[in-house]
Amino acid sequence: MARALLTAADVKGAWAIVPTPSKEGASDWRATDTVNVDEAARMVNGLIEAGVDGILSMGTLGEAATMTLDEKLVFMKTIVDAAAGRVPVFVGTTCINTRDTIALTRQAVDIGATGTMLGVPMWCAPSVDTAVQFYKDVAEAVPDINIAIYANPEAFKFDFPRTFWGQVAEIPQVVTAKYIGVGTLLPDLAAIKGRIKLLPIDFDYYGAARMDDSIDAFWTSGAVCHPLVSTTLRDLVVQARASGDWSKAKAFMGRLAPTAAPLFPNGSFKEFSTYNIPLEKARMTAGGWMNAGPCRPPYHLCPETYLEGARTSGRMWAELGKALEAER
Amino acid sequence: MARALLTAADVKGAWAIVPTPSKEGASDWRATDTVNVDEAARMVNGLIEAGVDGILSMGTLGEAATMTLDEKLVFMKTIVDAAAGRVPVFVGTTCINTRDTIALTRQAVDIGATGTMLGVPMWCAPSVDTAVQFYKDVAEAVPDINIAIYANPEAFKFDFPRTFWGQVAEIPQVVTAKYIGVGTLLPDLAAIKGRIKLLPIDFDYYGAARMDDSIDAFWTSGAVCHPLVSTTLRDLVVQARASGDWSKAKAFMGRLAPTAAPLFPNGSFKEFSTYNIPLEKARMTAGGWMNAGPCRPPYHLCPETYLEGARTSGRMWAELGKALEAER
Amino acid sequence: MARALLTAADVKGAWAIVPTPSKEGASDWRATDTVNVDEAARMVNGLIEAGVDGILSMGTLGEAATMTLDEKLVFMKTIVDAAAGRVPVFVGTTCINTRDTIALTRQAVDIGATGTMLGVPMWCAPSVDTAVQFYKDVAEAVPDINIAIYANPEAFKFDFPRTFWGQVAEIPQVVTAKYIGVGTLLPDLAAIKGRIKLLPIDFDYYGAARMDDSIDAFWTSGAVCHPLVSTTLRDLVVQARASGDWSKAKAFMGRLAPTAAPLFPNGSFKEFSTYNIPLEKARMTAGGWMNAGPCRPPYHLCPETYLEGARTSGRMWAELGKALEAER
Amino acid sequence: MARALLTAADVKGAWAIVPTPSKEGASDWRATDTVNVDEAARMVNGLIEAGVDGILSMGTLGEAATMTLDEKLVFMKTIVDAAAGRVPVFVGTTCINTRDTIALTRQAVDIGATGTMLGVPMWCAPSVDTAVQFYKDVAEAVPDINIAIYANPEAFKFDFPRTFWGQVAEIPQVVTAKYIGVGTLLPDLAAIKGRIKLLPIDFDYYGAARMDDSIDAFWTSGAVCHPLVSTTLRDLVVQARASGDWSKAKAFMGRLAPTAAPLFPNGSFKEFSTYNIPLEKARMTAGGWMNAGPCRPPYHLCPETYLEGARTSGRMWAELGKALEAER
């Protein structure tokens, strides 16, 4: 039986991007069955109890590149079961071609995932035509899946231009997007005509929400450092919109923004992208709320000074969370 | 039983890079079992009968990204069987992580492949440490495989610097490399200390061979347009080296070089890389010697003007081949 | 006698960026004395009568690169005299080194310019230290000049990072900046601590103004296509801020934004930057409000299809201006 | 009276690229008259007595960007007089537009310079058409000047493609080029049809000379560290060509090549380009043969670790020179 698809309006609030927790030894190429299912279930349940509105998983930091197929299926089932229908759960099914992606997406539907956070095959840089056709093909092949466009220009060798957004907005299954930056937000919003809910990153959410009233959701990989930070950000924007007074939300951004800086080596997004996985997992574990575990090969190596920056970022986030607890 | 590994000295002459011939309809995402095994066997046999010295397969134009696992195994077996031990056969086993690559490389060994033409996982741009460790891990896990480093900077988000070459040259399984450009050839040769045979592209072979006497092999995707062009290039360099008179080899390059220009849209390697597969397959089929078949999704779309340039390149190569036949 | 410097708060509203109108034949290298002083005076007077709040000149499209020293002095005097103190007039004094820049800036002060719109020497890409020191040196040498940082990443091989903004904000003479994009606007605003008034481009002004209440000024090269468009944008934002109702300002952006698209060849800022001068001058002349004249060498060549896009952009702007006139 | 132009064949051997020696205090923006004319004359005379075949000056490291016009004229006259017609002297006349370049080039002719080492105005990235027209205009305006194309992709935002070379080769005044890299040397040689003598850098000279017999000259900024290294390189290639035995030349390259590595911070040409001037001047002074003096603003700042690498490079070059003296 066909499932009802979500609409852009159904995507609201704080959407946590989660890692795939791993067992000790997961950095060794000999390791198998590396998913820490207990920690995965605990993580998802804890986020939902803390009030997040949706789960995004198996993107770059979620190690979609480095999990085996069996591990992907185990992890999908684990988090879908843990969520138990309380919030939408999007899993990543990005493969390096259309047919493998379709096969995996069908398995995600069978497991009960709400949607897929889906990037573009990245062996060759895609043209706009190639990227659009890819999403059309997956949507046609798996009509019951909700699709979140995973717009990461470094991972996918693609700058996700306006002409792309205008075309994928016509695909009914495409309901949301893990968006990046705010530099082209307003023109891109004009291109999608309300058909896709664009999710900025938590650090950009305040600015994006002020720019356009349609922005009422965001993605947050920091949530697993301390979820209260993410939900507070969400709630302050709701309050600001209701009251017309943005001063509290702005003041909160003044506390949140400094936690971002040490995550980016030399302030560079490109350099961050090279070490995205080890940096994000180090940040998450340093937050103290969960154990993201070691990174799977080959993305398990990272300069120690970069890692220490990431850990600092995670600790700063967690400290902000603890301060918020005390302020309640 | 452990197989004896090749050495750099074993890699000589014209190494053909081949496509994975496909059946009609292979561009549709519904297609399965897309390998044209008859054409694949005919192609490999024909190349060997024409005198090529080795086979490289399942790189970018070989559609390693877009073949299913089953198709990969079928194709590997087809070409290994067709070669029947007459020349080394390298198959591509590049996956988007270390463990999948190891699993596929083991299957390649079981099938009887001589080696793997192996790129680096390309979801994240690798650091030098990451890239080196990846090759070390695969070599440790599959000690019987010969490895050809597949050095494509656009596909793998990696510029293959000198420090990389110096380190991978220490891995016994690494015997050769599909190399790109000649701008850093001499320093890279100094770094590898004779442990790897670097293969320039056919269009660069004359210059590279003149620069350094150790360069006595090259890769050639044009071979399947008309193999005689590739073997003639090889033989003229052998003769030049023996006689000290390079004039005939140089004159031949003057005939070969113009066939490259129309293959590159607006003269751009980056633009070519976006459409690498459709351009190369169009060139190959236009040569008239084989039928490369349609491209698998999502890399089946290409502007018609670009395709026409590629076809012109293939026809020019084939015409040069026919002229060489007439001159014999 | 030392002049009083402006403060960030003094920079408000619509700041027009103007071309340097040229005489017929100005594209020929034999041409001398190419400034059309009558048109220059008419342009500045017309803008001020139309209500613009400041004049910025002699940037990229203002042909600072291609005017001779004599022409620069003539043009500076012309527009300073035409403005007659009614609005601030910033002239461009960017040279390819510190000492020439200082010499020219001193002449600008002598002529009576309010300030300099100042980029960074662009022969070598500057480091942050180099760029900051450059502005410090000019400010020390010419203490009476107001400085508008001219933040064009393509022209100056510099991405104007947050650490730069934090440092130049400490220089008293630096009061404003021709800023680019909104992607890093909020972090940059945090870095400058209110000491510099950042001017976004007209096309970004609505979004920037919504993001932060401190944004109450913008630069507009379209003003010379029809000034009423620029002043209407300014006034609608003032009204929105007063009323808390942004709907009219947003609706106006919906009319203005489409005029930008045809100005950028293939949607590319990089490609636009190669032909910045001919494209902007073609747009301006096509608006019908002024005659920007031909481009000085070597930047006088441009593909006709690109020029036609620019002219379309200029005509669309002018048509919007005429519609606004009719709506009054 | 019109002078006879050089031909490509007249450009042979080791062409030294020289700095503009500066007096103490030259890094201060208050400094005037910064040329150390005594050291400049001594440098040129010393190079000629040491046997170099030509002088190239006032490029990037020659501080063309940061000298005042008066200083340029003083330096030109100094080195032209010092050379006293013994070897060709090319001075740099690159300005940021066509007309200023023409004016300065005319002054160079009046002073007696043989030619100009001429880059492209770099405010905007030039299209191929713009770059070609620029050289045509200068040649038309100053028919008595010999032109060396100064092909620096970082300084001039231009990648000097084959279509460019094919067109500038038609300009009679263009006789040589400070070329960069060897990656596209053979195709570019095909494009210029023998009309321009392409000069590779000393570090690439061995490889370039082996690739093509027409390569019999090179540029060498290391010459001022110890000229004997440059002339030895030149002579070994002459001997190799005569004998057909390249082994001594190759062995010499094995000694010379390691001196390059510490000059490039993190092995990056782009990073080197940011600090080109301070790095090259530090290298030169460290060689001990001359005193290049401090750098003019704004390019006088450089991280100390980078400078130390450059000094190491200069000392290694000088030590090689001393070893060569001892071996004579």
PDB file of N, CA, C and O in Angstrom, chain C residues 94-102 118-138 156, chain D residues 26-30 60 63-68 274-278 294-302:
ATOM      1  N   THR C  94      42.864  52.887  -5.489  1.00  0.00           N
ATOM      2  CA  THR C  94      43.606  51.631  -5.453  1.00  0.00           C
ATOM      3  C   THR C  94      44.688  51.617  -6.521  1.00  0.00           C
ATOM      4  O   THR C  94      44.407  51.748  -7.706  1.00  0.00           O
ATOM      5  N   CYS C  95      45.927  51.452  -6.104  1.00  0.00           N
ATOM      6  CA  CYS C  95      47.043  51.266  -7.043  1.00  0.00           C
ATOM      7  C   CYS C  95      47.679  49.913  -6.741  1.00  0.00           C
ATOM      8  O   CYS C  95      47.216  49.185  -5.867  1.00  0.00           O
ATOM      9  N   ILE C  96      48.726  49.562  -7.481  1.00  0.00           N
ATOM     10  CA  ILE C  96      49.262  48.227  -7.254  1.00  0.00           C
ATOM     11  C   ILE C  96      50.340  48.193  -6.176  1.00  0.00           C
ATOM     12  O   ILE C  96      51.031  47.198  -6.018  1.00  0.00           O
ATOM     13  N   ASN C  97      50.451  49.252  -5.405  1.00  0.00           N
ATOM     14  CA  ASN C  97      51.356  49.197  -4.261  1.00  0.00           C
ATOM     15  C   ASN C  97      50.954  50.264  -3.244  1.00  0.00           C
ATOM     16  O   ASN C  97      50.091  51.117  -3.517  1.00  0.00           O
ATOM     17  N   THR C  98      51.606  50.234  -2.124  1.00  0.00           N
ATOM     18  CA  THR C  98      51.237  51.123  -1.025  1.00  0.00           C
ATOM     19  C   THR C  98      51.590  52.572  -1.331  1.00  0.00           C
ATOM     20  O   THR C  98      50.782  53.481  -1.118  1.00  0.00           O
ATOM     21  N   ARG C  99      52.788  52.795  -1.822  1.00  0.00           N
ATOM     22  CA  ARG C  99      53.235  54.172  -1.969  1.00  0.00           C
ATOM     23  C   ARG C  99      52.462  54.945  -3.030  1.00  0.00           C
ATOM     24  O   ARG C  99      52.094  56.110  -2.820  1.00  0.00           O
ATOM     25  N   ASP C 100      52.208  54.310  -4.183  1.00  0.00           N
ATOM     26  CA  ASP C 100      51.399  54.983  -5.203  1.00  0.00           C
ATOM     27  C   ASP C 100      49.991  55.253  -4.681  1.00  0.00           C
ATOM     28  O   ASP C 100      49.397  56.291  -4.986  1.00  0.00           O
ATOM     29  N   THR C 101      49.469  54.304  -3.905  1.00  0.00           N
ATOM     30  CA  THR C 101      48.123  54.494  -3.353  1.00  0.00           C
ATOM     31  C   THR C 101      48.083  55.689  -2.413  1.00  0.00           C
ATOM     32  O   THR C 101      47.146  56.498  -2.443  1.00  0.00           O
ATOM     33  N   ILE C 102      49.105  55.789  -1.600  1.00  0.00           N
ATOM     34  CA  ILE C 102      49.165  56.928  -0.674  1.00  0.00           C
ATOM     35  C   ILE C 102      49.248  58.244  -1.440  1.00  0.00           C
ATOM     36  O   ILE C 102      48.533  59.210  -1.139  1.00  0.00           O
ATOM     37  N   LEU C 118      38.651  51.693  -1.407  1.00  0.00           N
ATOM     38  CA  LEU C 118      40.023  51.218  -1.557  1.00  0.00           C
ATOM     39  C   LEU C 118      40.134  49.698  -1.517  1.00  0.00           C
ATOM     40  O   LEU C 118      39.807  49.060  -0.515  1.00  0.00           O
ATOM     41  N   GLY C 119      40.600  49.133  -2.619  1.00  0.00           N
ATOM     42  CA  GLY C 119      40.910  47.701  -2.664  1.00  0.00           C
ATOM     43  C   GLY C 119      42.361  47.463  -2.300  1.00  0.00           C
ATOM     44  O   GLY C 119      43.082  48.373  -1.891  1.00  0.00           O
ATOM     45  N   VAL C 120      42.812  46.246  -2.466  1.00  0.00           N
ATOM     46  CA  VAL C 120      44.152  45.839  -2.073  1.00  0.00           C
ATOM     47  C   VAL C 120      44.995  45.652  -3.335  1.00  0.00           C
ATOM     48  O   VAL C 120      44.480  45.164  -4.339  1.00  0.00           O
ATOM     49  N   PRO C 121      46.266  46.004  -3.306  1.00  0.00           N
ATOM     50  CA  PRO C 121      47.134  45.708  -4.454  1.00  0.00           C
ATOM     51  C   PRO C 121      46.956  44.247  -4.881  1.00  0.00           C
ATOM     52  O   PRO C 121      46.914  43.364  -4.019  1.00  0.00           O
ATOM     53  N   MET C 122      46.856  44.005  -6.184  1.00  0.00           N
ATOM     54  CA  MET C 122      46.415  42.692  -6.652  1.00  0.00           C
ATOM     55  C   MET C 122      47.423  41.959  -7.535  1.00  0.00           C
ATOM     56  O   MET C 122      47.072  41.003  -8.193  1.00  0.00           O
ATOM     57  N   TRP C 123      48.667  42.383  -7.528  1.00  0.00           N
ATOM     58  CA  TRP C 123      49.658  41.626  -8.316  1.00  0.00           C
ATOM     59  C   TRP C 123      49.881  40.264  -7.645  1.00  0.00           C
ATOM     60  O   TRP C 123      49.774  39.217  -8.274  1.00  0.00           O
ATOM     61  N   CYS C 124      50.196  40.263  -6.372  1.00  0.00           N
ATOM     62  CA  CYS C 124      50.251  39.040  -5.580  1.00  0.00           C
ATOM     63  C   CYS C 124      48.967  38.936  -4.754  1.00  0.00           C
ATOM     64  O   CYS C 124      48.430  39.954  -4.318  1.00  0.00           O
ATOM     65  N   ALA C 125      48.498  37.728  -4.534  1.00  0.00           N
ATOM     66  CA  ALA C 125      47.402  37.547  -3.590  1.00  0.00           C
ATOM     67  C   ALA C 125      47.904  37.955  -2.214  1.00  0.00           C
ATOM     68  O   ALA C 125      48.948  37.472  -1.771  1.00  0.00           O
ATOM     69  N   PRO C 126      47.189  38.852  -1.524  1.00  0.00           N
ATOM     70  CA  PRO C 126      47.682  39.277  -0.213  1.00  0.00           C
ATOM     71  C   PRO C 126      47.341  38.260   0.878  1.00  0.00           C
ATOM     72  O   PRO C 126      46.302  37.626   0.836  1.00  0.00           O
ATOM     73  N   SER C 127      48.217  38.133   1.831  1.00  0.00           N
ATOM     74  CA  SER C 127      47.852  37.443   3.065  1.00  0.00           C
ATOM     75  C   SER C 127      47.002  38.394   3.907  1.00  0.00           C
ATOM     76  O   SER C 127      46.914  39.589   3.612  1.00  0.00           O
ATOM     77  N   VAL C 128      46.377  37.879   4.944  1.00  0.00           N
ATOM     78  CA  VAL C 128      45.596  38.749   5.823  1.00  0.00           C
ATOM     79  C   VAL C 128      46.502  39.837   6.411  1.00  0.00           C
ATOM     80  O   VAL C 128      46.135  41.013   6.445  1.00  0.00           O
ATOM     81  N   ASP C 129      47.683  39.447   6.830  1.00  0.00           N
ATOM     82  CA  ASP C 129      48.611  40.430   7.399  1.00  0.00           C
ATOM     83  C   ASP C 129      48.938  41.540   6.404  1.00  0.00           C
ATOM     84  O   ASP C 129      48.985  42.722   6.753  1.00  0.00           O
ATOM     85  N   THR C 130      49.184  41.137   5.175  1.00  0.00           N
ATOM     86  CA  THR C 130      49.520  42.119   4.144  1.00  0.00           C
ATOM     87  C   THR C 130      48.365  43.069   3.894  1.00  0.00           C
ATOM     88  O   THR C 130      48.549  44.294   3.809  1.00  0.00           O
ATOM     89  N   ALA C 131      47.167  42.530   3.793  1.00  0.00           N
ATOM     90  CA  ALA C 131      46.004  43.373   3.514  1.00  0.00           C
ATOM     91  C   ALA C 131      45.755  44.344   4.669  1.00  0.00           C
ATOM     92  O   ALA C 131      45.511  45.540   4.452  1.00  0.00           O
ATOM     93  N   VAL C 132      45.824  43.849   5.885  1.00  0.00           N
ATOM     94  CA  VAL C 132      45.575  44.717   7.040  1.00  0.00           C
ATOM     95  C   VAL C 132      46.628  45.816   7.118  1.00  0.00           C
ATOM     96  O   VAL C 132      46.321  46.996   7.313  1.00  0.00           O
ATOM     97  N   GLN C 133      47.892  45.437   6.938  1.00  0.00           N
ATOM     98  CA  GLN C 133      48.966  46.426   7.016  1.00  0.00           C
ATOM     99  C   GLN C 133      48.818  47.499   5.945  1.00  0.00           C
ATOM    100  O   GLN C 133      49.097  48.672   6.181  1.00  0.00           O
ATOM    101  N   PHE C 134      48.370  47.075   4.775  1.00  0.00           N
ATOM    102  CA  PHE C 134      48.155  48.028   3.692  1.00  0.00           C
ATOM    103  C   PHE C 134      47.167  49.120   4.115  1.00  0.00           C
ATOM    104  O   PHE C 134      47.426  50.316   3.957  1.00  0.00           O
ATOM    105  N   TYR C 135      46.028  48.703   4.666  1.00  0.00           N
ATOM    106  CA  TYR C 135      45.047  49.706   5.097  1.00  0.00           C
ATOM    107  C   TYR C 135      45.581  50.556   6.246  1.00  0.00           C
ATOM    108  O   TYR C 135      45.334  51.761   6.318  1.00  0.00           O
ATOM    109  N   LYS C 136      46.320  49.922   7.147  1.00  0.00           N
ATOM    110  CA  LYS C 136      46.914  50.695   8.246  1.00  0.00           C
ATOM    111  C   LYS C 136      47.877  51.751   7.710  1.00  0.00           C
ATOM    112  O   LYS C 136      47.898  52.895   8.171  1.00  0.00           O
ATOM    113  N   ASP C 137      48.693  51.356   6.746  1.00  0.00           N
ATOM    114  CA  ASP C 137      49.691  52.293   6.211  1.00  0.00           C
ATOM    115  C   ASP C 137      49.025  53.479   5.519  1.00  0.00           C
ATOM    116  O   ASP C 137      49.427  54.630   5.702  1.00  0.00           O
ATOM    117  N   VAL C 138      48.000  53.180   4.721  1.00  0.00           N
ATOM    118  CA  VAL C 138      47.317  54.277   4.021  1.00  0.00           C
ATOM    119  C   VAL C 138      46.654  55.206   5.036  1.00  0.00           C
ATOM    120  O   VAL C 138      46.718  56.433   4.924  1.00  0.00           O
ATOM    121  N   PHE C 156      40.695  41.240  -6.225  1.00  0.00           N
ATOM    122  CA  PHE C 156      41.824  41.406  -5.309  1.00  0.00           C
ATOM    123  C   PHE C 156      42.405  40.097  -4.787  1.00  0.00           C
ATOM    124  O   PHE C 156      43.239  40.110  -3.872  1.00  0.00           O
TER     125      PHE C 156
ATOM    126  N   ALA D  26      63.567  50.204   2.966  1.00  0.00           N
ATOM    127  CA  ALA D  26      62.683  50.214   1.802  1.00  0.00           C
ATOM    128  C   ALA D  26      61.297  49.649   2.088  1.00  0.00           C
ATOM    129  O   ALA D  26      60.380  49.824   1.294  1.00  0.00           O
ATOM    130  N   SER D  27      61.133  48.950   3.212  1.00  0.00           N
ATOM    131  CA  SER D  27      59.808  48.407   3.537  1.00  0.00           C
ATOM    132  C   SER D  27      58.865  49.443   4.124  1.00  0.00           C
ATOM    133  O   SER D  27      57.677  49.190   4.275  1.00  0.00           O
ATOM    134  N   ASP D  28      59.397  50.580   4.455  1.00  0.00           N
ATOM    135  CA  ASP D  28      58.568  51.631   5.045  1.00  0.00           C
ATOM    136  C   ASP D  28      57.876  52.416   3.939  1.00  0.00           C
ATOM    137  O   ASP D  28      58.493  52.772   2.944  1.00  0.00           O
ATOM    138  N   TRP D  29      56.584  52.697   4.139  1.00  0.00           N
ATOM    139  CA  TRP D  29      55.860  53.428   3.085  1.00  0.00           C
ATOM    140  C   TRP D  29      56.387  54.851   2.907  1.00  0.00           C
ATOM    141  O   TRP D  29      56.115  55.501   1.888  1.00  0.00           O
ATOM    142  N   ARG D  30      57.115  55.346   3.881  1.00  0.00           N
ATOM    143  CA  ARG D  30      57.673  56.703   3.757  1.00  0.00           C
ATOM    144  C   ARG D  30      58.922  56.735   2.868  1.00  0.00           C
ATOM    145  O   ARG D  30      59.380  57.808   2.465  1.00  0.00           O
ATOM    146  N   THR D  60      57.680  39.802 -11.047  1.00  0.00           N
ATOM    147  CA  THR D  60      57.098  39.772  -9.702  1.00  0.00           C
ATOM    148  C   THR D  60      58.177  39.972  -8.648  1.00  0.00           C
ATOM    149  O   THR D  60      58.118  40.922  -7.859  1.00  0.00           O
ATOM    150  N   GLU D  63      59.798  43.218  -8.248  1.00  0.00           N
ATOM    151  CA  GLU D  63      59.033  44.282  -7.586  1.00  0.00           C
ATOM    152  C   GLU D  63      58.490  45.343  -8.539  1.00  0.00           C
ATOM    153  O   GLU D  63      58.341  46.504  -8.179  1.00  0.00           O
ATOM    154  N   ALA D  64      58.137  44.908  -9.750  1.00  0.00           N
ATOM    155  CA  ALA D  64      57.488  45.839 -10.672  1.00  0.00           C
ATOM    156  C   ALA D  64      56.223  46.415 -10.063  1.00  0.00           C
ATOM    157  O   ALA D  64      55.835  47.550 -10.364  1.00  0.00           O
ATOM    158  N   ALA D  65      55.566  45.624  -9.205  1.00  0.00           N
ATOM    159  CA  ALA D  65      54.317  46.114  -8.616  1.00  0.00           C
ATOM    160  C   ALA D  65      54.553  47.265  -7.651  1.00  0.00           C
ATOM    161  O   ALA D  65      53.702  48.149  -7.523  1.00  0.00           O
ATOM    162  N   THR D  66      55.683  47.259  -6.984  1.00  0.00           N
ATOM    163  CA  THR D  66      55.816  48.142  -5.817  1.00  0.00           C
ATOM    164  C   THR D  66      56.847  49.250  -5.974  1.00  0.00           C
ATOM    165  O   THR D  66      57.047  50.040  -5.057  1.00  0.00           O
ATOM    166  N   MET D  67      57.496  49.317  -7.127  1.00  0.00           N
ATOM    167  CA  MET D  67      58.399  50.439  -7.377  1.00  0.00           C
ATOM    168  C   MET D  67      57.593  51.638  -7.878  1.00  0.00           C
ATOM    169  O   MET D  67      56.625  51.474  -8.619  1.00  0.00           O
ATOM    170  N   THR D  68      58.038  52.800  -7.510  1.00  0.00           N
ATOM    171  CA  THR D  68      57.418  54.000  -8.094  1.00  0.00           C
ATOM    172  C   THR D  68      57.949  54.176  -9.518  1.00  0.00           C
ATOM    173  O   THR D  68      58.960  53.574  -9.908  1.00  0.00           O
ATOM    174  N   THR D 274      51.772  33.892  -3.009  1.00  0.00           N
ATOM    175  CA  THR D 274      51.370  34.925  -2.055  1.00  0.00           C
ATOM    176  C   THR D 274      52.598  35.635  -1.482  1.00  0.00           C
ATOM    177  O   THR D 274      52.569  36.843  -1.233  1.00  0.00           O
ATOM    178  N   TYR D 275      53.674  34.881  -1.297  1.00  0.00           N
ATOM    179  CA  TYR D 275      54.880  35.429  -0.668  1.00  0.00           C
ATOM    180  C   TYR D 275      56.069  35.424  -1.626  1.00  0.00           C
ATOM    181  O   TYR D 275      57.218  35.423  -1.195  1.00  0.00           O
ATOM    182  N   ASN D 276      55.795  35.411  -2.906  1.00  0.00           N
ATOM    183  CA  ASN D 276      56.826  35.317  -3.935  1.00  0.00           C
ATOM    184  C   ASN D 276      58.003  36.260  -3.668  1.00  0.00           C
ATOM    185  O   ASN D 276      59.170  35.846  -3.666  1.00  0.00           O
ATOM    186  N   ILE D 277      57.691  37.523  -3.447  1.00  0.00           N
ATOM    187  CA  ILE D 277      58.762  38.518  -3.361  1.00  0.00           C
ATOM    188  C   ILE D 277      59.634  38.310  -2.116  1.00  0.00           C
ATOM    189  O   ILE D 277      60.848  38.167  -2.233  1.00  0.00           O
ATOM    190  N   PRO D 278      59.029  38.301  -0.912  1.00  0.00           N
ATOM    191  CA  PRO D 278      59.912  38.078   0.258  1.00  0.00           C
ATOM    192  C   PRO D 278      60.648  36.739   0.207  1.00  0.00           C
ATOM    193  O   PRO D 278      61.811  36.664   0.645  1.00  0.00           O
ATOM    194  N   PRO D 294      65.650  44.746   1.526  1.00  0.00           N
ATOM    195  CA  PRO D 294      64.276  44.510   2.007  1.00  0.00           C
ATOM    196  C   PRO D 294      63.230  44.692   0.901  1.00  0.00           C
ATOM    197  O   PRO D 294      63.509  45.276  -0.143  1.00  0.00           O
ATOM    198  N   CYS D 295      62.013  44.190   1.170  1.00  0.00           N
ATOM    199  CA  CYS D 295      60.926  44.255   0.192  1.00  0.00           C
ATOM    200  C   CYS D 295      60.124  45.537   0.367  1.00  0.00           C
ATOM    201  O   CYS D 295      59.900  45.996   1.479  1.00  0.00           O
ATOM    202  N   ARG D 296      59.669  46.047  -0.751  1.00  0.00           N
ATOM    203  CA  ARG D 296      58.847  47.261  -0.742  1.00  0.00           C
ATOM    204  C   ARG D 296      57.392  46.920  -0.382  1.00  0.00           C
ATOM    205  O   ARG D 296      56.921  45.831  -0.680  1.00  0.00           O
ATOM    206  N   PRO D 297      56.689  47.871   0.242  1.00  0.00           N
ATOM    207  CA  PRO D 297      55.317  47.578   0.676  1.00  0.00           C
ATOM    208  C   PRO D 297      54.324  47.536  -0.496  1.00  0.00           C
ATOM    209  O   PRO D 297      54.517  48.247  -1.469  1.00  0.00           O
ATOM    210  N   PRO D 298      53.274  46.734  -0.416  1.00  0.00           N
ATOM    211  CA  PRO D 298      52.820  46.009   0.785  1.00  0.00           C
ATOM    212  C   PRO D 298      53.337  44.583   0.879  1.00  0.00           C
ATOM    213  O   PRO D 298      52.855  43.834   1.723  1.00  0.00           O
ATOM    214  N   TYR D 299      54.279  44.200   0.019  1.00  0.00           N
ATOM    215  CA  TYR D 299      54.658  42.783  -0.008  1.00  0.00           C
ATOM    216  C   TYR D 299      55.910  42.501   0.815  1.00  0.00           C
ATOM    217  O   TYR D 299      56.802  41.775   0.375  1.00  0.00           O
ATOM    218  N   HIS D 300      55.971  43.080   2.007  1.00  0.00           N
ATOM    219  CA  HIS D 300      57.174  42.917   2.824  1.00  0.00           C
ATOM    220  C   HIS D 300      56.958  41.978   4.001  1.00  0.00           C
ATOM    221  O   HIS D 300      57.891  41.722   4.752  1.00  0.00           O
ATOM    222  N   LEU D 301      55.749  41.462   4.161  1.00  0.00           N
ATOM    223  CA  LEU D 301      55.463  40.598   5.307  1.00  0.00           C
ATOM    224  C   LEU D 301      55.454  39.128   4.869  1.00  0.00           C
ATOM    225  O   LEU D 301      54.957  38.794   3.804  1.00  0.00           O
ATOM    226  N   CYS D 302      56.009  38.263   5.706  1.00  0.00           N
ATOM    227  CA  CYS D 302      56.066  36.838   5.371  1.00  0.00           C
ATOM    228  C   CYS D 302      56.327  36.059   6.656  1.00  0.00           C
ATOM    229  O   CYS D 302      57.141  36.481   7.484  1.00  0.00           O
TER     230      CYS D 302
END
